[in-house]
JSON list of C-alpha atoms in Angstrom, two decimals:
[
{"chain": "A", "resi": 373, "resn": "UNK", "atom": "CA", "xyz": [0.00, 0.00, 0.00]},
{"chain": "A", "resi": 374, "resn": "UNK", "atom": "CA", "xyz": [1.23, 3.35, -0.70]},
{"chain": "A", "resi": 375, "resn": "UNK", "atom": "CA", "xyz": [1.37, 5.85, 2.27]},
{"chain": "A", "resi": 376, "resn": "UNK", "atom": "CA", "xyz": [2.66, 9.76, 1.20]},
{"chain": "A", "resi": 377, "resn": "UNK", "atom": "CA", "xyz": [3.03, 9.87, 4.83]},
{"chain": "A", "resi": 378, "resn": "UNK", "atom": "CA", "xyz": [6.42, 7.16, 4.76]},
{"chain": "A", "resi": 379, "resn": "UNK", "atom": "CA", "xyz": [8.06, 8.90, 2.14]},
{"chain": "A", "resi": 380, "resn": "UNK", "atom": "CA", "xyz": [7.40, 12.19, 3.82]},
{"chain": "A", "resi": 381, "resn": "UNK", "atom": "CA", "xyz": [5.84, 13.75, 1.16]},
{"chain": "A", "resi": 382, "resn": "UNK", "atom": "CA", "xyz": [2.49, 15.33, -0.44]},
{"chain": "A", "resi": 383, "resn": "UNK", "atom": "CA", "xyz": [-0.13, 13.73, -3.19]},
{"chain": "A", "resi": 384, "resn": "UNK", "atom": "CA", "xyz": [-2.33, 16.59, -4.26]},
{"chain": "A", "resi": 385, "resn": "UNK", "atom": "CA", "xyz": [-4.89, 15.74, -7.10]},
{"chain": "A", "resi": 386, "resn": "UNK", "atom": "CA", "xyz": [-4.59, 18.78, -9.72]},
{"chain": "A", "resi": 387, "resn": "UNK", "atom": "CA", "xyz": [-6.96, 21.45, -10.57]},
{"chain": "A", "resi": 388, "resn": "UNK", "atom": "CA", "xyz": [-9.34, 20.85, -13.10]},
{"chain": "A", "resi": 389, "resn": "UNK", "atom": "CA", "xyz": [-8.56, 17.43, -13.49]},
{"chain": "A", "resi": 390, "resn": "UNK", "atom": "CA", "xyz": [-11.19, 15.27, -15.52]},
{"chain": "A", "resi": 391, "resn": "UNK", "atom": "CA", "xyz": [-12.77, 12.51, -15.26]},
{"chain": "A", "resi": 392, "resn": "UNK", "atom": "CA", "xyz": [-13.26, 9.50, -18.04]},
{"chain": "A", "resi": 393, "resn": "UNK", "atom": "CA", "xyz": [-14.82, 6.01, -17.73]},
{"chain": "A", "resi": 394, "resn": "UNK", "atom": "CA", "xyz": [-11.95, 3.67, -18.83]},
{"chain": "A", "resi": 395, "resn": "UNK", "atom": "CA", "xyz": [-12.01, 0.12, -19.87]},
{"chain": "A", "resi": 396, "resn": "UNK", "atom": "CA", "xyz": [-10.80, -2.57, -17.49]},
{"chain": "A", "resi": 397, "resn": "UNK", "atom": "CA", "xyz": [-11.12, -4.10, -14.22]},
{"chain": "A", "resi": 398, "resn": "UNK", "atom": "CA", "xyz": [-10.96, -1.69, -11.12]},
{"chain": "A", "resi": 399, "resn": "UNK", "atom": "CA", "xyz": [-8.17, -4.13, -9.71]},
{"chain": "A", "resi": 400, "resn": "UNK", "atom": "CA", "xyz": [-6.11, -4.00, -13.12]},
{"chain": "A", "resi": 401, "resn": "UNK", "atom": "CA", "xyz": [-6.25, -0.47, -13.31]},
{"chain": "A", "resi": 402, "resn": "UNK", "atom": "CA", "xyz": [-5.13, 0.08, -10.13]},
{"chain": "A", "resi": 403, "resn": "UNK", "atom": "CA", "xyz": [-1.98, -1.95, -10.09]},
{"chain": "A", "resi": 404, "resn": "UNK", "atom": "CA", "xyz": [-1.04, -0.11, -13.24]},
{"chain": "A", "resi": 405, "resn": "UNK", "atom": "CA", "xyz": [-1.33, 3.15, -11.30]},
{"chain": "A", "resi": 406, "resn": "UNK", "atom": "CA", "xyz": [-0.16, 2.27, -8.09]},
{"chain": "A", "resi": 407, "resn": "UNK", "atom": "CA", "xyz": [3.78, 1.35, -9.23]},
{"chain": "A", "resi": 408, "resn": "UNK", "atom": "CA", "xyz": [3.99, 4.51, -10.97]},
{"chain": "A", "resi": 409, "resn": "UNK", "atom": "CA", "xyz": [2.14, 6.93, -7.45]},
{"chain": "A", "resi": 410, "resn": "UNK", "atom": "CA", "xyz": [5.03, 4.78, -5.57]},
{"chain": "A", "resi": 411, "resn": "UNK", "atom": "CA", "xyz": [7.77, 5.57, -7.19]},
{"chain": "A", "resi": 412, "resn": "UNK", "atom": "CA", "xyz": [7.06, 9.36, -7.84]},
{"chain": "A", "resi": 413, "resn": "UNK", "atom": "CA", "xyz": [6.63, 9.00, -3.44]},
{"chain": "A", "resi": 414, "resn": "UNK", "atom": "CA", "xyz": [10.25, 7.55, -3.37]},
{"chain": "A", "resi": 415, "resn": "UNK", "atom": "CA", "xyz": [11.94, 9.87, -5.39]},
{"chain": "A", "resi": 416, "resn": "UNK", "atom": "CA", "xyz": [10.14, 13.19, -4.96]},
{"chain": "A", "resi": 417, "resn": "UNK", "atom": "CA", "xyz": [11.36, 15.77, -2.53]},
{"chain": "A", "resi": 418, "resn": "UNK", "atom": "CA", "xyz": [8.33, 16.77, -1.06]},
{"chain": "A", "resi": 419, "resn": "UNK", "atom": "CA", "xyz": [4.88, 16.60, -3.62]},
{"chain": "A", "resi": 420, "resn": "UNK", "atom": "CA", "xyz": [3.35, 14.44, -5.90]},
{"chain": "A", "resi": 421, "resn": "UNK", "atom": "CA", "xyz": [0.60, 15.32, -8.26]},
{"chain": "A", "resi": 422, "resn": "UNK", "atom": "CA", "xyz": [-1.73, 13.23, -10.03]},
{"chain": "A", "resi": 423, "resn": "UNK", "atom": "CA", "xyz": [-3.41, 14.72, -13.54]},
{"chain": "A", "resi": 424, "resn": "UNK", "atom": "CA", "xyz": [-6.10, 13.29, -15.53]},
{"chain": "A", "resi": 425, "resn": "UNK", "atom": "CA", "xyz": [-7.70, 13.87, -18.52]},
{"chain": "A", "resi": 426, "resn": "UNK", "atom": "CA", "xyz": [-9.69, 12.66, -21.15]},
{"chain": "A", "resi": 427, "resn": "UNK", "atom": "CA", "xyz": [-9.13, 14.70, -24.05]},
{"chain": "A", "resi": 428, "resn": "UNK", "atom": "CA", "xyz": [-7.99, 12.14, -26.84]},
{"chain": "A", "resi": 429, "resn": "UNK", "atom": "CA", "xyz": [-8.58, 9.36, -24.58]},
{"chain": "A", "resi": 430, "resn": "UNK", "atom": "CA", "xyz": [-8.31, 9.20, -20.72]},
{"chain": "A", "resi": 431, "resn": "UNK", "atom": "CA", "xyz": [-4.69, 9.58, -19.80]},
{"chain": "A", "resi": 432, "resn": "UNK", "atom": "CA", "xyz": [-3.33, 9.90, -16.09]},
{"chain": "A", "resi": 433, "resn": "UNK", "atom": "CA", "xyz": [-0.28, 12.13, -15.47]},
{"chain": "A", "resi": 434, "resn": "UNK", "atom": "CA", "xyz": [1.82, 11.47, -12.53]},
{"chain": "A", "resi": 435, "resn": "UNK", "atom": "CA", "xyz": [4.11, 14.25, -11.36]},
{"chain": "A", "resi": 436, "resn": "UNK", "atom": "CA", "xyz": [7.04, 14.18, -9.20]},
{"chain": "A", "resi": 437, "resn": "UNK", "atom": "CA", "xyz": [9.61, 17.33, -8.06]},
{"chain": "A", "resi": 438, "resn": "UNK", "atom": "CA", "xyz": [12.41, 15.17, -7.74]},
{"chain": "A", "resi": 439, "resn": "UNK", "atom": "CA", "xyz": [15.86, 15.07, -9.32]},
{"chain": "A", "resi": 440, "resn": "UNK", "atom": "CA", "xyz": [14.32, 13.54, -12.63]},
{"chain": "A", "resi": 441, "resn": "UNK", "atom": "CA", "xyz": [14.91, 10.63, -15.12]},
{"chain": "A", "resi": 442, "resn": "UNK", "atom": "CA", "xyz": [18.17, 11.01, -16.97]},
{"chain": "A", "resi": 443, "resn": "UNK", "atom": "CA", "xyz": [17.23, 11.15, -20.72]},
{"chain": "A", "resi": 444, "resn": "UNK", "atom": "CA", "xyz": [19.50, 8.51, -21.34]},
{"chain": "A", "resi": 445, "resn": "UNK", "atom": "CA", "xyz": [17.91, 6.32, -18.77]},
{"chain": "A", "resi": 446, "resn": "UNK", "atom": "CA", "xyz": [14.22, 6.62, -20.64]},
{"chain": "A", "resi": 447, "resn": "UNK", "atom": "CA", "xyz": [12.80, 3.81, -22.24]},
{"chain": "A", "resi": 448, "resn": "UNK", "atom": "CA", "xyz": [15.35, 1.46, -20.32]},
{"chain": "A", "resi": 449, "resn": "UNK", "atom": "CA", "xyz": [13.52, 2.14, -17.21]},
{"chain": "A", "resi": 450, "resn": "UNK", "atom": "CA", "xyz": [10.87, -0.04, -18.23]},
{"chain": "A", "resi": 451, "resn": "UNK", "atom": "CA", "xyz": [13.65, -2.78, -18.12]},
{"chain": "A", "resi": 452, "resn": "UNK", "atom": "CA", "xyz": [12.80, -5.51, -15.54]},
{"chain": "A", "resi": 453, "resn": "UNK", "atom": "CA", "xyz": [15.34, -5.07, -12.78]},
{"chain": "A", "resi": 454, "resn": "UNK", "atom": "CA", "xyz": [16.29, -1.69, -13.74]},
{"chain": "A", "resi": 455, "resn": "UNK", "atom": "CA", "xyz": [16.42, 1.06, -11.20]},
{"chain": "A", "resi": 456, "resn": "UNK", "atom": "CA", "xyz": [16.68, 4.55, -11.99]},
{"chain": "A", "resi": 457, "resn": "UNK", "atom": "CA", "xyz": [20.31, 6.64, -10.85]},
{"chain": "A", "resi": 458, "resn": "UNK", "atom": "CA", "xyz": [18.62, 9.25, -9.48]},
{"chain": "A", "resi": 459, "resn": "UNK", "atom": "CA", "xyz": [18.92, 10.10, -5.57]},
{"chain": "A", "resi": 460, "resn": "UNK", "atom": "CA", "xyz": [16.03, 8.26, -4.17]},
{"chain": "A", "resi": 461, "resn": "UNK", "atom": "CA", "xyz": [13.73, 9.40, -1.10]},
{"chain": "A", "resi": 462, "resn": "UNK", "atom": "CA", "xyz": [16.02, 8.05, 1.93]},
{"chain": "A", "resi": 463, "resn": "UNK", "atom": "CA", "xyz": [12.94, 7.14, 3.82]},
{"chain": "A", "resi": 464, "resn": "UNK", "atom": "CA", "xyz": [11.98, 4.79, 1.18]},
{"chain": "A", "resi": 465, "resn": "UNK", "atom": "CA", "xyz": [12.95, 0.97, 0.97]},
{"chain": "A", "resi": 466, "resn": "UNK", "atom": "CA", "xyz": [14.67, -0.48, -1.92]},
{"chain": "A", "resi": 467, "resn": "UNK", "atom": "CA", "xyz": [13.33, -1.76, -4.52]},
{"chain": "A", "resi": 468, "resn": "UNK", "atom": "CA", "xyz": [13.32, -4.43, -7.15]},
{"chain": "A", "resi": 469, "resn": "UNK", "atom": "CA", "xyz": [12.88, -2.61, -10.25]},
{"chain": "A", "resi": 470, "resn": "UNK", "atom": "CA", "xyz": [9.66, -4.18, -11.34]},
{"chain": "A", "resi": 471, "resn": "UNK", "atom": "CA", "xyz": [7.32, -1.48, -10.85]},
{"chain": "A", "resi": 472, "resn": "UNK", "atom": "CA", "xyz": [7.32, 0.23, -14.22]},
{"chain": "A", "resi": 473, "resn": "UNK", "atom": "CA", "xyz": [7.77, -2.68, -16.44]},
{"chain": "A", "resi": 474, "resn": "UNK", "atom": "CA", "xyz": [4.79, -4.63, -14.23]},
{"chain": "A", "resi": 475, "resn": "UNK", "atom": "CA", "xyz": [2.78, -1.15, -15.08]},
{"chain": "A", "resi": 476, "resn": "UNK", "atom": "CA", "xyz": [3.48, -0.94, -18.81]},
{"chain": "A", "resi": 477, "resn": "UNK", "atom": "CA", "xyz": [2.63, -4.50, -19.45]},
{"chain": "A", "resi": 478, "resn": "UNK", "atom": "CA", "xyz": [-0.63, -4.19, -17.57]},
{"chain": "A", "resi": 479, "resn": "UNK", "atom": "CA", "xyz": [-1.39, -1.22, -19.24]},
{"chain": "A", "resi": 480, "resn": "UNK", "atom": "CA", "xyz": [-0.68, -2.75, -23.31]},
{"chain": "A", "resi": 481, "resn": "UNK", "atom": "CA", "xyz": [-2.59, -5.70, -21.91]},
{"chain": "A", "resi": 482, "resn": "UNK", "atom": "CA", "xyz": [-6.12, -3.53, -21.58]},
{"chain": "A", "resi": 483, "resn": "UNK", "atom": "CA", "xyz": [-5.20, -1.49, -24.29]},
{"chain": "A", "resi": 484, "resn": "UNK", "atom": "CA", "xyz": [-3.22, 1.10, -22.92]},
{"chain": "A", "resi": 485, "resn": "UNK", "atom": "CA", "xyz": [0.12, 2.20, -22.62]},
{"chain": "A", "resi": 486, "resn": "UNK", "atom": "CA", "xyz": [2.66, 3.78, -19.85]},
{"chain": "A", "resi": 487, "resn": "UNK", "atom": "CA", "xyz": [5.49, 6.52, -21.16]},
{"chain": "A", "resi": 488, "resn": "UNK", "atom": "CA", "xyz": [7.78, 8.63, -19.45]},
{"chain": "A", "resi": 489, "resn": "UNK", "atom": "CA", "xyz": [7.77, 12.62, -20.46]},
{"chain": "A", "resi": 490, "resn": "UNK", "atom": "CA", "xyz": [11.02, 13.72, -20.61]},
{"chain": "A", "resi": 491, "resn": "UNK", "atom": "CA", "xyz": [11.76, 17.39, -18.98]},
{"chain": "A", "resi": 492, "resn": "UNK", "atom": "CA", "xyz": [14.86, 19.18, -19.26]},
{"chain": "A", "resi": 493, "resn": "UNK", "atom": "CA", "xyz": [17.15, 20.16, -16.12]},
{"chain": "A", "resi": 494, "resn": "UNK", "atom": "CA", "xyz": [16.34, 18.79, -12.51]},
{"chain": "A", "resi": 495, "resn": "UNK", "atom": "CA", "xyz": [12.58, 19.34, -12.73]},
{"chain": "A", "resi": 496, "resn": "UNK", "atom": "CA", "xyz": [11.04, 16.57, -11.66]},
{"chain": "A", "resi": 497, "resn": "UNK", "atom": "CA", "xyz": [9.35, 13.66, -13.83]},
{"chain": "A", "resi": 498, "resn": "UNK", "atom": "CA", "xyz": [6.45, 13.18, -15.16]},
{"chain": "A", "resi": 499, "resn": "UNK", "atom": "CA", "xyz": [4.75, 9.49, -16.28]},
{"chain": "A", "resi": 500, "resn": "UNK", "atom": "CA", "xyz": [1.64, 9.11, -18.23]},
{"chain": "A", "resi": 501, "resn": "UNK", "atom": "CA", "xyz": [-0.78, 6.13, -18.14]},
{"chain": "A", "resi": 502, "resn": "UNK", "atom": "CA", "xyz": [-3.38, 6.12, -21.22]},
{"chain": "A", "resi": 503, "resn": "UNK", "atom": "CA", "xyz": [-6.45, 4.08, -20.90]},
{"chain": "A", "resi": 504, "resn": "UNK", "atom": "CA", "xyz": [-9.06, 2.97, -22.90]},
{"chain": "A", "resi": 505, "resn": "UNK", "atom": "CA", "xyz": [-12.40, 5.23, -23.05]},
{"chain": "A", "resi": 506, "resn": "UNK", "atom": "CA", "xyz": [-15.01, 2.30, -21.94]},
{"chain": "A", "resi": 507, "resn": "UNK", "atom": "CA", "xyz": [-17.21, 1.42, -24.93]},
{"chain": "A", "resi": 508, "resn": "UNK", "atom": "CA", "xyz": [-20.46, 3.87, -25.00]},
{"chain": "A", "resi": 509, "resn": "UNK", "atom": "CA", "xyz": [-17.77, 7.00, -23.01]},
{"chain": "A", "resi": 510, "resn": "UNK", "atom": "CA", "xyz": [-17.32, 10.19, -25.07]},
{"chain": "A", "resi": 511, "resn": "UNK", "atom": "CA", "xyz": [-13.25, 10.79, -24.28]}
]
């Protein structure tokens, strides 16, 4: 379970966030998310914020102001077993580097997809989730 409170920091939903119906199980959807709120807890500094929106499909943003991904580190951190460089939350335990690979398979199994938004300079990262709009859902 993931607890702000252990890693010392703040989740904060953002304003004007949407909302979409999405296809899947509660359960599935929820163990793509919950990898990806986890690790933005271990390596932010102090807040975490969760976007959504459902403008060309529903898509969750997950925001972090920690160090960052290294751009050189992108698509490899979907590697099973990889672990990003970056200084990690010391209040947070280590990990296996499953998370994000268990997310993005998930996600292409119910017809979605997890990718990383790469930001320039020490700004934080940012990790989108897109879903499927559930049959009969305007997106």
């Amino acid at each position: 379970a993931i607890s702000a409170e252990t890693y010392g920091v703040t989740i904060e939903s953002a304003p004007g966030s949407s909302t979409a119906t999405v296809e899947g199980n509660l359960e599935t959807v929820q163990r793509v998310i919950a990898p990806i709120l986890e690790n933005a807890c271990v390596y932010a500094h102090s807040k975490v914020r969760i976007e959504a929106s459902s403008a060309g499909g529903p898509v969750v943003s997950i925001f972090d102001d920690g160090p960052g991904i290294d751009p050189l580190e992108g698509e490899a951190m979907f590697e099973p077993g990889r672990r990003g460089g970056a200084r990690r939350n010391p209040a947070a335990p280590t990990g296996t580097g499953l998370g994000l690979a268990l997310s993005r398979r998930l996600a292409r199994a119910i017809g979605g997809d997890v990718g990383i938004a790469m930001r320039t300079g020490n700004t934080g990262a940012e990790v989108r989730i897109s879903l499927l709009a559930a049959p009969g859902t305007s997106a």
